[in-house]
DNA sequence: TTGTAGGCGTTATCAC
DNA sequence: GTGATAACGCCTACAA
C-alpha cells in the first residue's frame, strides 16, 4: 500500500508538501498541488489514519460500550450517538459486553488503548466507585442511562422514576386500584427506579402496598409471560399490570390470551420503552416512551462539548442531562367505571 | 499518558524489554518482568494500540459496513460477525451508510484508511463492478447477503429464491391458488430474487401469472399496510399473501384487521425473515427464517480464514457460502378444502 | 536474556 | 510556498 513517501517521490516534492495537500489547511501552489493529487491517484494512495492519529494524538474515534449489538435499544442508542458525532468527523468504535462486569472493564481498557478521543459508556455491572475511578484515569467520557453520584456532569439518563409514575398514575386516573407491577431484575438500577416510582404513586394515592402485587422478572417476553401467569393465578382482583418493559408486556398479552382473559377488557396493561413494534400489537400497547435515540444524541453532544473544551478551553455547557420519558396512551388500558 | 519509555525508565530497563513483557511472546527473566509490571501499574500504563498497529501493520480491527445501526437485522449480523472474530482477538469497527451509495463508498475508504485487517461489506447501492474493483484495490473482504459474479469466493449470502419458493410452495400445498406477493423495492437484489422464487413456484404449479397479484412496497410496516389495503380492494379472490418481509406482513395483518378480514380465516399470510417478534404476533406469523446471525458468523469466519491464509499461506477453505433459509410454520396460514 | 538502533507513516517546527 | 528533520509510541532484527 502506497505511503506518503511514494507519493512525494513520484510527484517530485517533499513528504511535507504531500502532507499539506492531504490536510488542505495550509496553502500549496496550484501546480504542485495538482501534481501531488495526480500522484496520489496513480498510486491509489490512502492516508494511513493510524499514523495520522499517532502523530496528532487524535484518532477521531469515539468508543462506545454497550451490552448487546443485537438489541433495538442499543441500536437506537448507537444511532443517536452517531448522529451527534458524525458531523464533527468522528466515528464510532463499539464494544459489546453482554452485561458482563469483566467484559465491561475490558471494553473500557480496550477502547482506551485504541486511543479513542472519548467514551460513551453504558454499563450495568460496574459499580459507581469503579466508574469514578475510570473517569479519573481514563479518557473524557459520558455515562449513559445512569446517574452516578459525583459524576453528574458526565451522565445522561432517563428519569425512570418519572416514567413509572406516569404509567402508574395513568392507571389510577382511569380507575384502577389493584395494580400489579412486573419488574426487571432488581439488581439493575433501572428496575429499582421504576419500582420506586410505581410505589410512590400508590402511596400517594393511599393505596395499600401489597407485596404480592410486585413480581420480579427478566425483561424478556418469556419472563413477562411466566410472571403474568403466576400473578394472575395467585393474586386476586388484579385489574391492571404495569410491566417494566414492553417485551414483558407482550408476554403479559400472551399470558392473558392463554388464560382466556381479554386485554384491555379484563386486564389493562402498560409497558415501558415504546419499542418499535409496541404500536403494532393487538391491542396497541399503551406505554412509556423512553427517548433512547435522543439520549444517545445528548450523550454524543455532551461528549463533543467536553472534547472541544479540552482542546480550546472554550467555555462549554458541560452539564449532564436528564431526559423526561412520556406517556403514550394507546388501547391496552380500559377505563373503569 | 505514560509511554513505554516511561515504564522502561522507571523499571531501569530498555524499551525493548518492556515491549517484550507487553507482548509476552519472548521470554523475559522473572525478576525483570515483575519489575516492569510493577512500573506499568504505577504509571497506569496502557499500550498505545495505534502505535502497535503502525509498527506491526495489523490493527486487530475488522471493518463492517451496514445500512443501519438500529435495525434488528444488522444487529444480528454484527453479533454473528463479532462472535466469529472475537475469539481471534479482533474487534469490530462499524460504519453505517443508510443505504446511500456515496456513503457506502466513503465507508469502505474510511475503514481502509483506518487500516482494518479486513472488511465485511453489506452494501445495496454499490454495483457489482464497483465491488470487484474495491475487492482488487482494497483489504481482504467478505461480501454479505449478496452474490457478486466473479467474487463468489468472497460472498456469504442467503438463498432468497429458495426462501421464496418455500413460502409459496407452502401456500400451494395447503390449497391456495390466488396467492399475492408484496415485494420490497425491486431495485434491491433481494426483492428480485424473492419475486423470482415466488414466480417459479407458481409457474411450476401451472398457476396463471397474474401481474396484478404482485405489488411493490417498501419493507416497512406502513408499506405492507398500504399495499395490502390496495391489493385486497382491487384484486379479487386473493386467499393468501406472501409478504417479502415480516414487517410488511405485520402491515398486512393490520390492513386485514381494518378491513374486517380475519387472518388466517379469510386471508393467509407468510412473511420472510423471522424477526424476533414474528412468533409473538396474533396469529403467530408463519414465515421463512433467514439465519442472519449465522450469516454474520459465516462471513466473519470466512474472513478470518482469508487473513490466516494471507499470513501463513496456510491452505484454508476459502469458499463462499450460501445459507439455506427454512420455513417456519405457525398459525397465519389456513388449510383450504 | 537484554540492549541498540532503525523503521512503521504521518504531522509539525523550523529554517530557507 | 517548500523542504529537512525531529517527534509520535511501539516493534523487531541484530548484536552483545
mmCIF file of N, CA and C in Angstrom, chain A residues 128-178:
data_model
loop_
_atom_site.group_PDB
_atom_site.id
_atom_site.type_symbol
_atom_site.label_atom_id
_atom_site.label_comp_id
_atom_site.label_asym_id
_atom_site.label_seq_id
_atom_site.Cartn_x
_atom_site.Cartn_y
_atom_site.Cartn_z
ATOM 1 N N UNK A 128 -20.530 2.236 41.022
ATOM 2 C CA UNK A 128 -20.348 3.685 40.971
ATOM 3 C C UNK A 128 -18.895 4.065 41.252
ATOM 4 N N UNK A 129 -18.325 3.436 42.263
ATOM 5 C CA UNK A 129 -16.959 3.815 42.620
ATOM 6 C C UNK A 129 -15.979 3.436 41.510
ATOM 7 N N UNK A 130 -16.204 2.299 40.904
ATOM 8 C CA UNK A 130 -15.357 1.921 39.779
ATOM 9 C C UNK A 130 -15.454 2.966 38.671
ATOM 10 N N UNK A 131 -16.658 3.417 38.424
ATOM 11 C CA UNK A 131 -16.844 4.389 37.358
ATOM 12 C C UNK A 131 -16.132 5.695 37.676
ATOM 13 N N UNK A 132 -16.200 6.097 38.927
ATOM 14 C CA UNK A 132 -15.498 7.317 39.330
ATOM 15 C C UNK A 132 -14.001 7.152 39.072
ATOM 16 N N UNK A 133 -13.511 6.000 39.443
ATOM 17 C CA UNK A 133 -12.106 5.675 39.235
ATOM 18 C C UNK A 133 -11.730 5.759 37.750
ATOM 19 N N UNK A 134 -12.547 5.098 36.934
ATOM 20 C CA UNK A 134 -12.296 5.099 35.494
ATOM 21 C C UNK A 134 -12.305 6.521 34.949
ATOM 22 N N UNK A 135 -13.280 7.259 35.399
ATOM 23 C CA UNK A 135 -13.434 8.631 34.920
ATOM 24 C C UNK A 135 -12.186 9.440 35.219
ATOM 25 N N UNK A 136 -11.540 9.140 36.324
ATOM 26 C CA UNK A 136 -10.355 9.894 36.715
ATOM 27 C C UNK A 136 -9.139 9.499 35.878
ATOM 28 N N UNK A 137 -8.999 8.203 35.620
ATOM 29 C CA UNK A 137 -7.768 7.723 34.990
ATOM 30 C C UNK A 137 -7.919 7.423 33.509
ATOM 31 N N UNK A 138 -8.998 7.877 32.906
ATOM 32 C CA UNK A 138 -9.210 7.453 31.534
ATOM 33 C C UNK A 138 -9.525 8.646 30.646
ATOM 34 N N UNK A 139 -10.076 8.359 29.498
ATOM 35 C CA UNK A 139 -10.393 9.395 28.522
ATOM 36 C C UNK A 139 -11.588 10.212 28.987
ATOM 37 N N UNK A 140 -11.840 11.313 28.291
ATOM 38 C CA UNK A 140 -13.088 12.040 28.515
ATOM 39 C C UNK A 140 -14.243 11.085 28.265
ATOM 40 N N UNK A 141 -15.210 11.072 29.143
ATOM 41 C CA UNK A 141 -16.284 10.100 28.940
ATOM 42 C C UNK A 141 -17.649 10.580 29.395
ATOM 43 N N UNK A 142 -18.641 9.942 28.839
ATOM 44 C CA UNK A 142 -20.016 10.222 29.209
ATOM 45 C C UNK A 142 -20.678 8.912 29.583
ATOM 46 N N UNK A 143 -21.430 8.948 30.661
ATOM 47 C CA UNK A 143 -22.114 7.743 31.113
ATOM 48 C C UNK A 143 -23.584 7.872 30.760
ATOM 49 N N UNK A 144 -24.100 6.834 30.171
ATOM 50 C CA UNK A 144 -25.430 6.950 29.625
ATOM 51 C C UNK A 144 -26.386 6.047 30.383
ATOM 52 N N UNK A 145 -27.588 6.553 30.559
ATOM 53 C CA UNK A 145 -28.654 5.793 31.202
ATOM 54 C C UNK A 145 -28.335 5.441 32.644
ATOM 55 N N UNK A 146 -27.696 6.340 33.330
ATOM 56 C CA UNK A 146 -27.330 6.059 34.711
ATOM 57 C C UNK A 146 -26.852 7.359 35.332
ATOM 58 N N UNK A 147 -27.209 7.537 36.573
ATOM 59 C CA UNK A 147 -26.774 8.734 37.265
ATOM 60 C C UNK A 147 -25.793 8.320 38.343
ATOM 61 N N UNK A 148 -24.544 8.666 38.164
ATOM 62 C CA UNK A 148 -23.522 8.271 39.125
ATOM 63 C C UNK A 148 -23.223 9.455 40.046
ATOM 64 N N UNK A 149 -23.429 9.262 41.338
ATOM 65 C CA UNK A 149 -23.171 10.346 42.288
ATOM 66 C C UNK A 149 -21.731 10.829 42.170
ATOM 67 N N UNK A 150 -21.560 12.108 42.049
ATOM 68 C CA UNK A 150 -20.220 12.671 41.924
ATOM 69 C C UNK A 150 -19.812 12.861 40.477
ATOM 70 N N UNK A 151 -20.553 12.202 39.588
ATOM 71 C CA UNK A 151 -20.226 12.312 38.161
ATOM 72 C C UNK A 151 -21.423 12.871 37.384
ATOM 73 N N UNK A 152 -22.252 13.609 38.077
ATOM 74 C CA UNK A 152 -23.494 14.073 37.460
ATOM 75 C C UNK A 152 -23.251 14.770 36.120
ATOM 76 N N UNK A 153 -22.146 15.515 36.056
ATOM 77 C CA UNK A 153 -21.901 16.292 34.841
ATOM 78 C C UNK A 153 -21.561 15.398 33.657
ATOM 79 N N UNK A 154 -21.302 14.131 33.927
ATOM 80 C CA UNK A 154 -20.946 13.197 32.859
ATOM 81 C C UNK A 154 -22.085 12.265 32.505
ATOM 82 N N UNK A 155 -23.236 12.440 33.137
ATOM 83 C CA UNK A 155 -24.291 11.445 32.993
ATOM 84 C C UNK A 155 -25.454 11.958 32.155
ATOM 85 N N UNK A 156 -25.902 11.122 31.280
ATOM 86 C CA UNK A 156 -27.122 11.391 30.528
ATOM 87 C C UNK A 156 -28.048 10.219 30.770
ATOM 88 N N UNK A 157 -29.209 10.495 31.302
ATOM 89 C CA UNK A 157 -30.064 9.367 31.665
ATOM 90 C C UNK A 157 -31.523 9.763 31.577
ATOM 91 N N UNK A 158 -32.324 8.752 31.597
ATOM 92 C CA UNK A 158 -33.750 8.951 31.512
ATOM 93 C C UNK A 158 -34.319 8.857 32.925
ATOM 94 N N UNK A 159 -35.325 9.632 33.190
ATOM 95 C CA UNK A 159 -35.884 9.639 34.534
ATOM 96 C C UNK A 159 -36.829 8.452 34.682
ATOM 97 N N UNK A 160 -36.292 7.332 35.101
ATOM 98 C CA UNK A 160 -37.082 6.105 35.184
ATOM 99 C C UNK A 160 -38.188 6.189 36.226
ATOM 100 N N UNK A 161 -37.887 6.860 37.306
ATOM 101 C CA UNK A 161 -38.919 7.001 38.345
ATOM 102 C C UNK A 161 -40.117 7.742 37.769
ATOM 103 N N UNK A 162 -39.813 8.837 37.089
ATOM 104 C CA UNK A 162 -40.885 9.609 36.483
ATOM 105 C C UNK A 162 -41.701 8.746 35.527
ATOM 106 N N UNK A 163 -41.024 7.990 34.709
ATOM 107 C CA UNK A 163 -41.715 7.139 33.750
ATOM 108 C C UNK A 163 -42.683 6.194 34.450
ATOM 109 N N UNK A 164 -42.181 5.573 35.493
ATOM 110 C CA UNK A 164 -43.021 4.632 36.235
ATOM 111 C C UNK A 164 -44.191 5.361 36.887
ATOM 112 N N UNK A 165 -43.931 6.571 37.341
ATOM 113 C CA UNK A 165 -45.017 7.339 37.961
ATOM 114 C C UNK A 165 -46.091 7.644 36.926
ATOM 115 N N UNK A 166 -45.657 8.021 35.736
ATOM 116 C CA UNK A 166 -46.624 8.330 34.682
ATOM 117 C C UNK A 166 -47.502 7.113 34.387
ATOM 118 N N UNK A 167 -46.854 5.970 34.256
ATOM 119 C CA UNK A 167 -47.597 4.756 33.926
ATOM 120 C C UNK A 167 -48.605 4.430 35.017
ATOM 121 N N UNK A 168 -48.135 4.447 36.239
ATOM 122 C CA UNK A 168 -48.993 4.056 37.356
ATOM 123 C C UNK A 168 -50.118 5.061 37.560
ATOM 124 N N UNK A 169 -49.754 6.323 37.487
ATOM 125 C CA UNK A 169 -50.753 7.364 37.677
ATOM 126 C C UNK A 169 -51.850 7.250 36.622
ATOM 127 N N UNK A 170 -51.447 6.936 35.423
ATOM 128 C CA UNK A 170 -52.416 6.774 34.335
ATOM 129 C C UNK A 170 -53.438 5.695 34.695
ATOM 130 N N UNK A 171 -52.943 4.596 35.213
ATOM 131 C CA UNK A 171 -53.847 3.504 35.576
ATOM 132 C C UNK A 171 -54.784 3.927 36.698
ATOM 133 N N UNK A 172 -54.240 4.650 37.659
ATOM 134 C CA UNK A 172 -55.076 5.116 38.763
ATOM 135 C C UNK A 172 -56.110 6.119 38.259
ATOM 136 N N UNK A 173 -55.678 6.972 37.386
ATOM 137 C CA UNK A 173 -56.571 8.014 36.860
ATOM 138 C C UNK A 173 -57.818 7.438 36.197
ATOM 139 N N UNK A 174 -57.630 6.293 35.536
ATOM 140 C CA UNK A 174 -58.799 5.729 34.862
ATOM 141 C C UNK A 174 -59.518 4.710 35.741
ATOM 142 N N UNK A 175 -59.156 4.693 37.023
ATOM 143 C CA UNK A 175 -59.990 3.953 37.954
ATOM 144 C C UNK A 175 -59.440 2.646 38.501
ATOM 145 N N UNK A 176 -58.229 2.284 38.142
ATOM 146 C CA UNK A 176 -57.687 1.021 38.646
ATOM 147 C C UNK A 176 -57.198 1.184 40.078
ATOM 148 N N UNK A 177 -57.316 0.110 40.837
ATOM 149 C CA UNK A 177 -56.891 0.139 42.235
ATOM 150 C C UNK A 177 -55.947 -1.015 42.566
ATOM 151 N N UNK A 178 -56.214 -2.160 41.977
ATOM 152 C CA UNK A 178 -55.332 -3.316 42.205
ATOM 153 C C UNK A 178 -54.384 -3.396 41.021
#
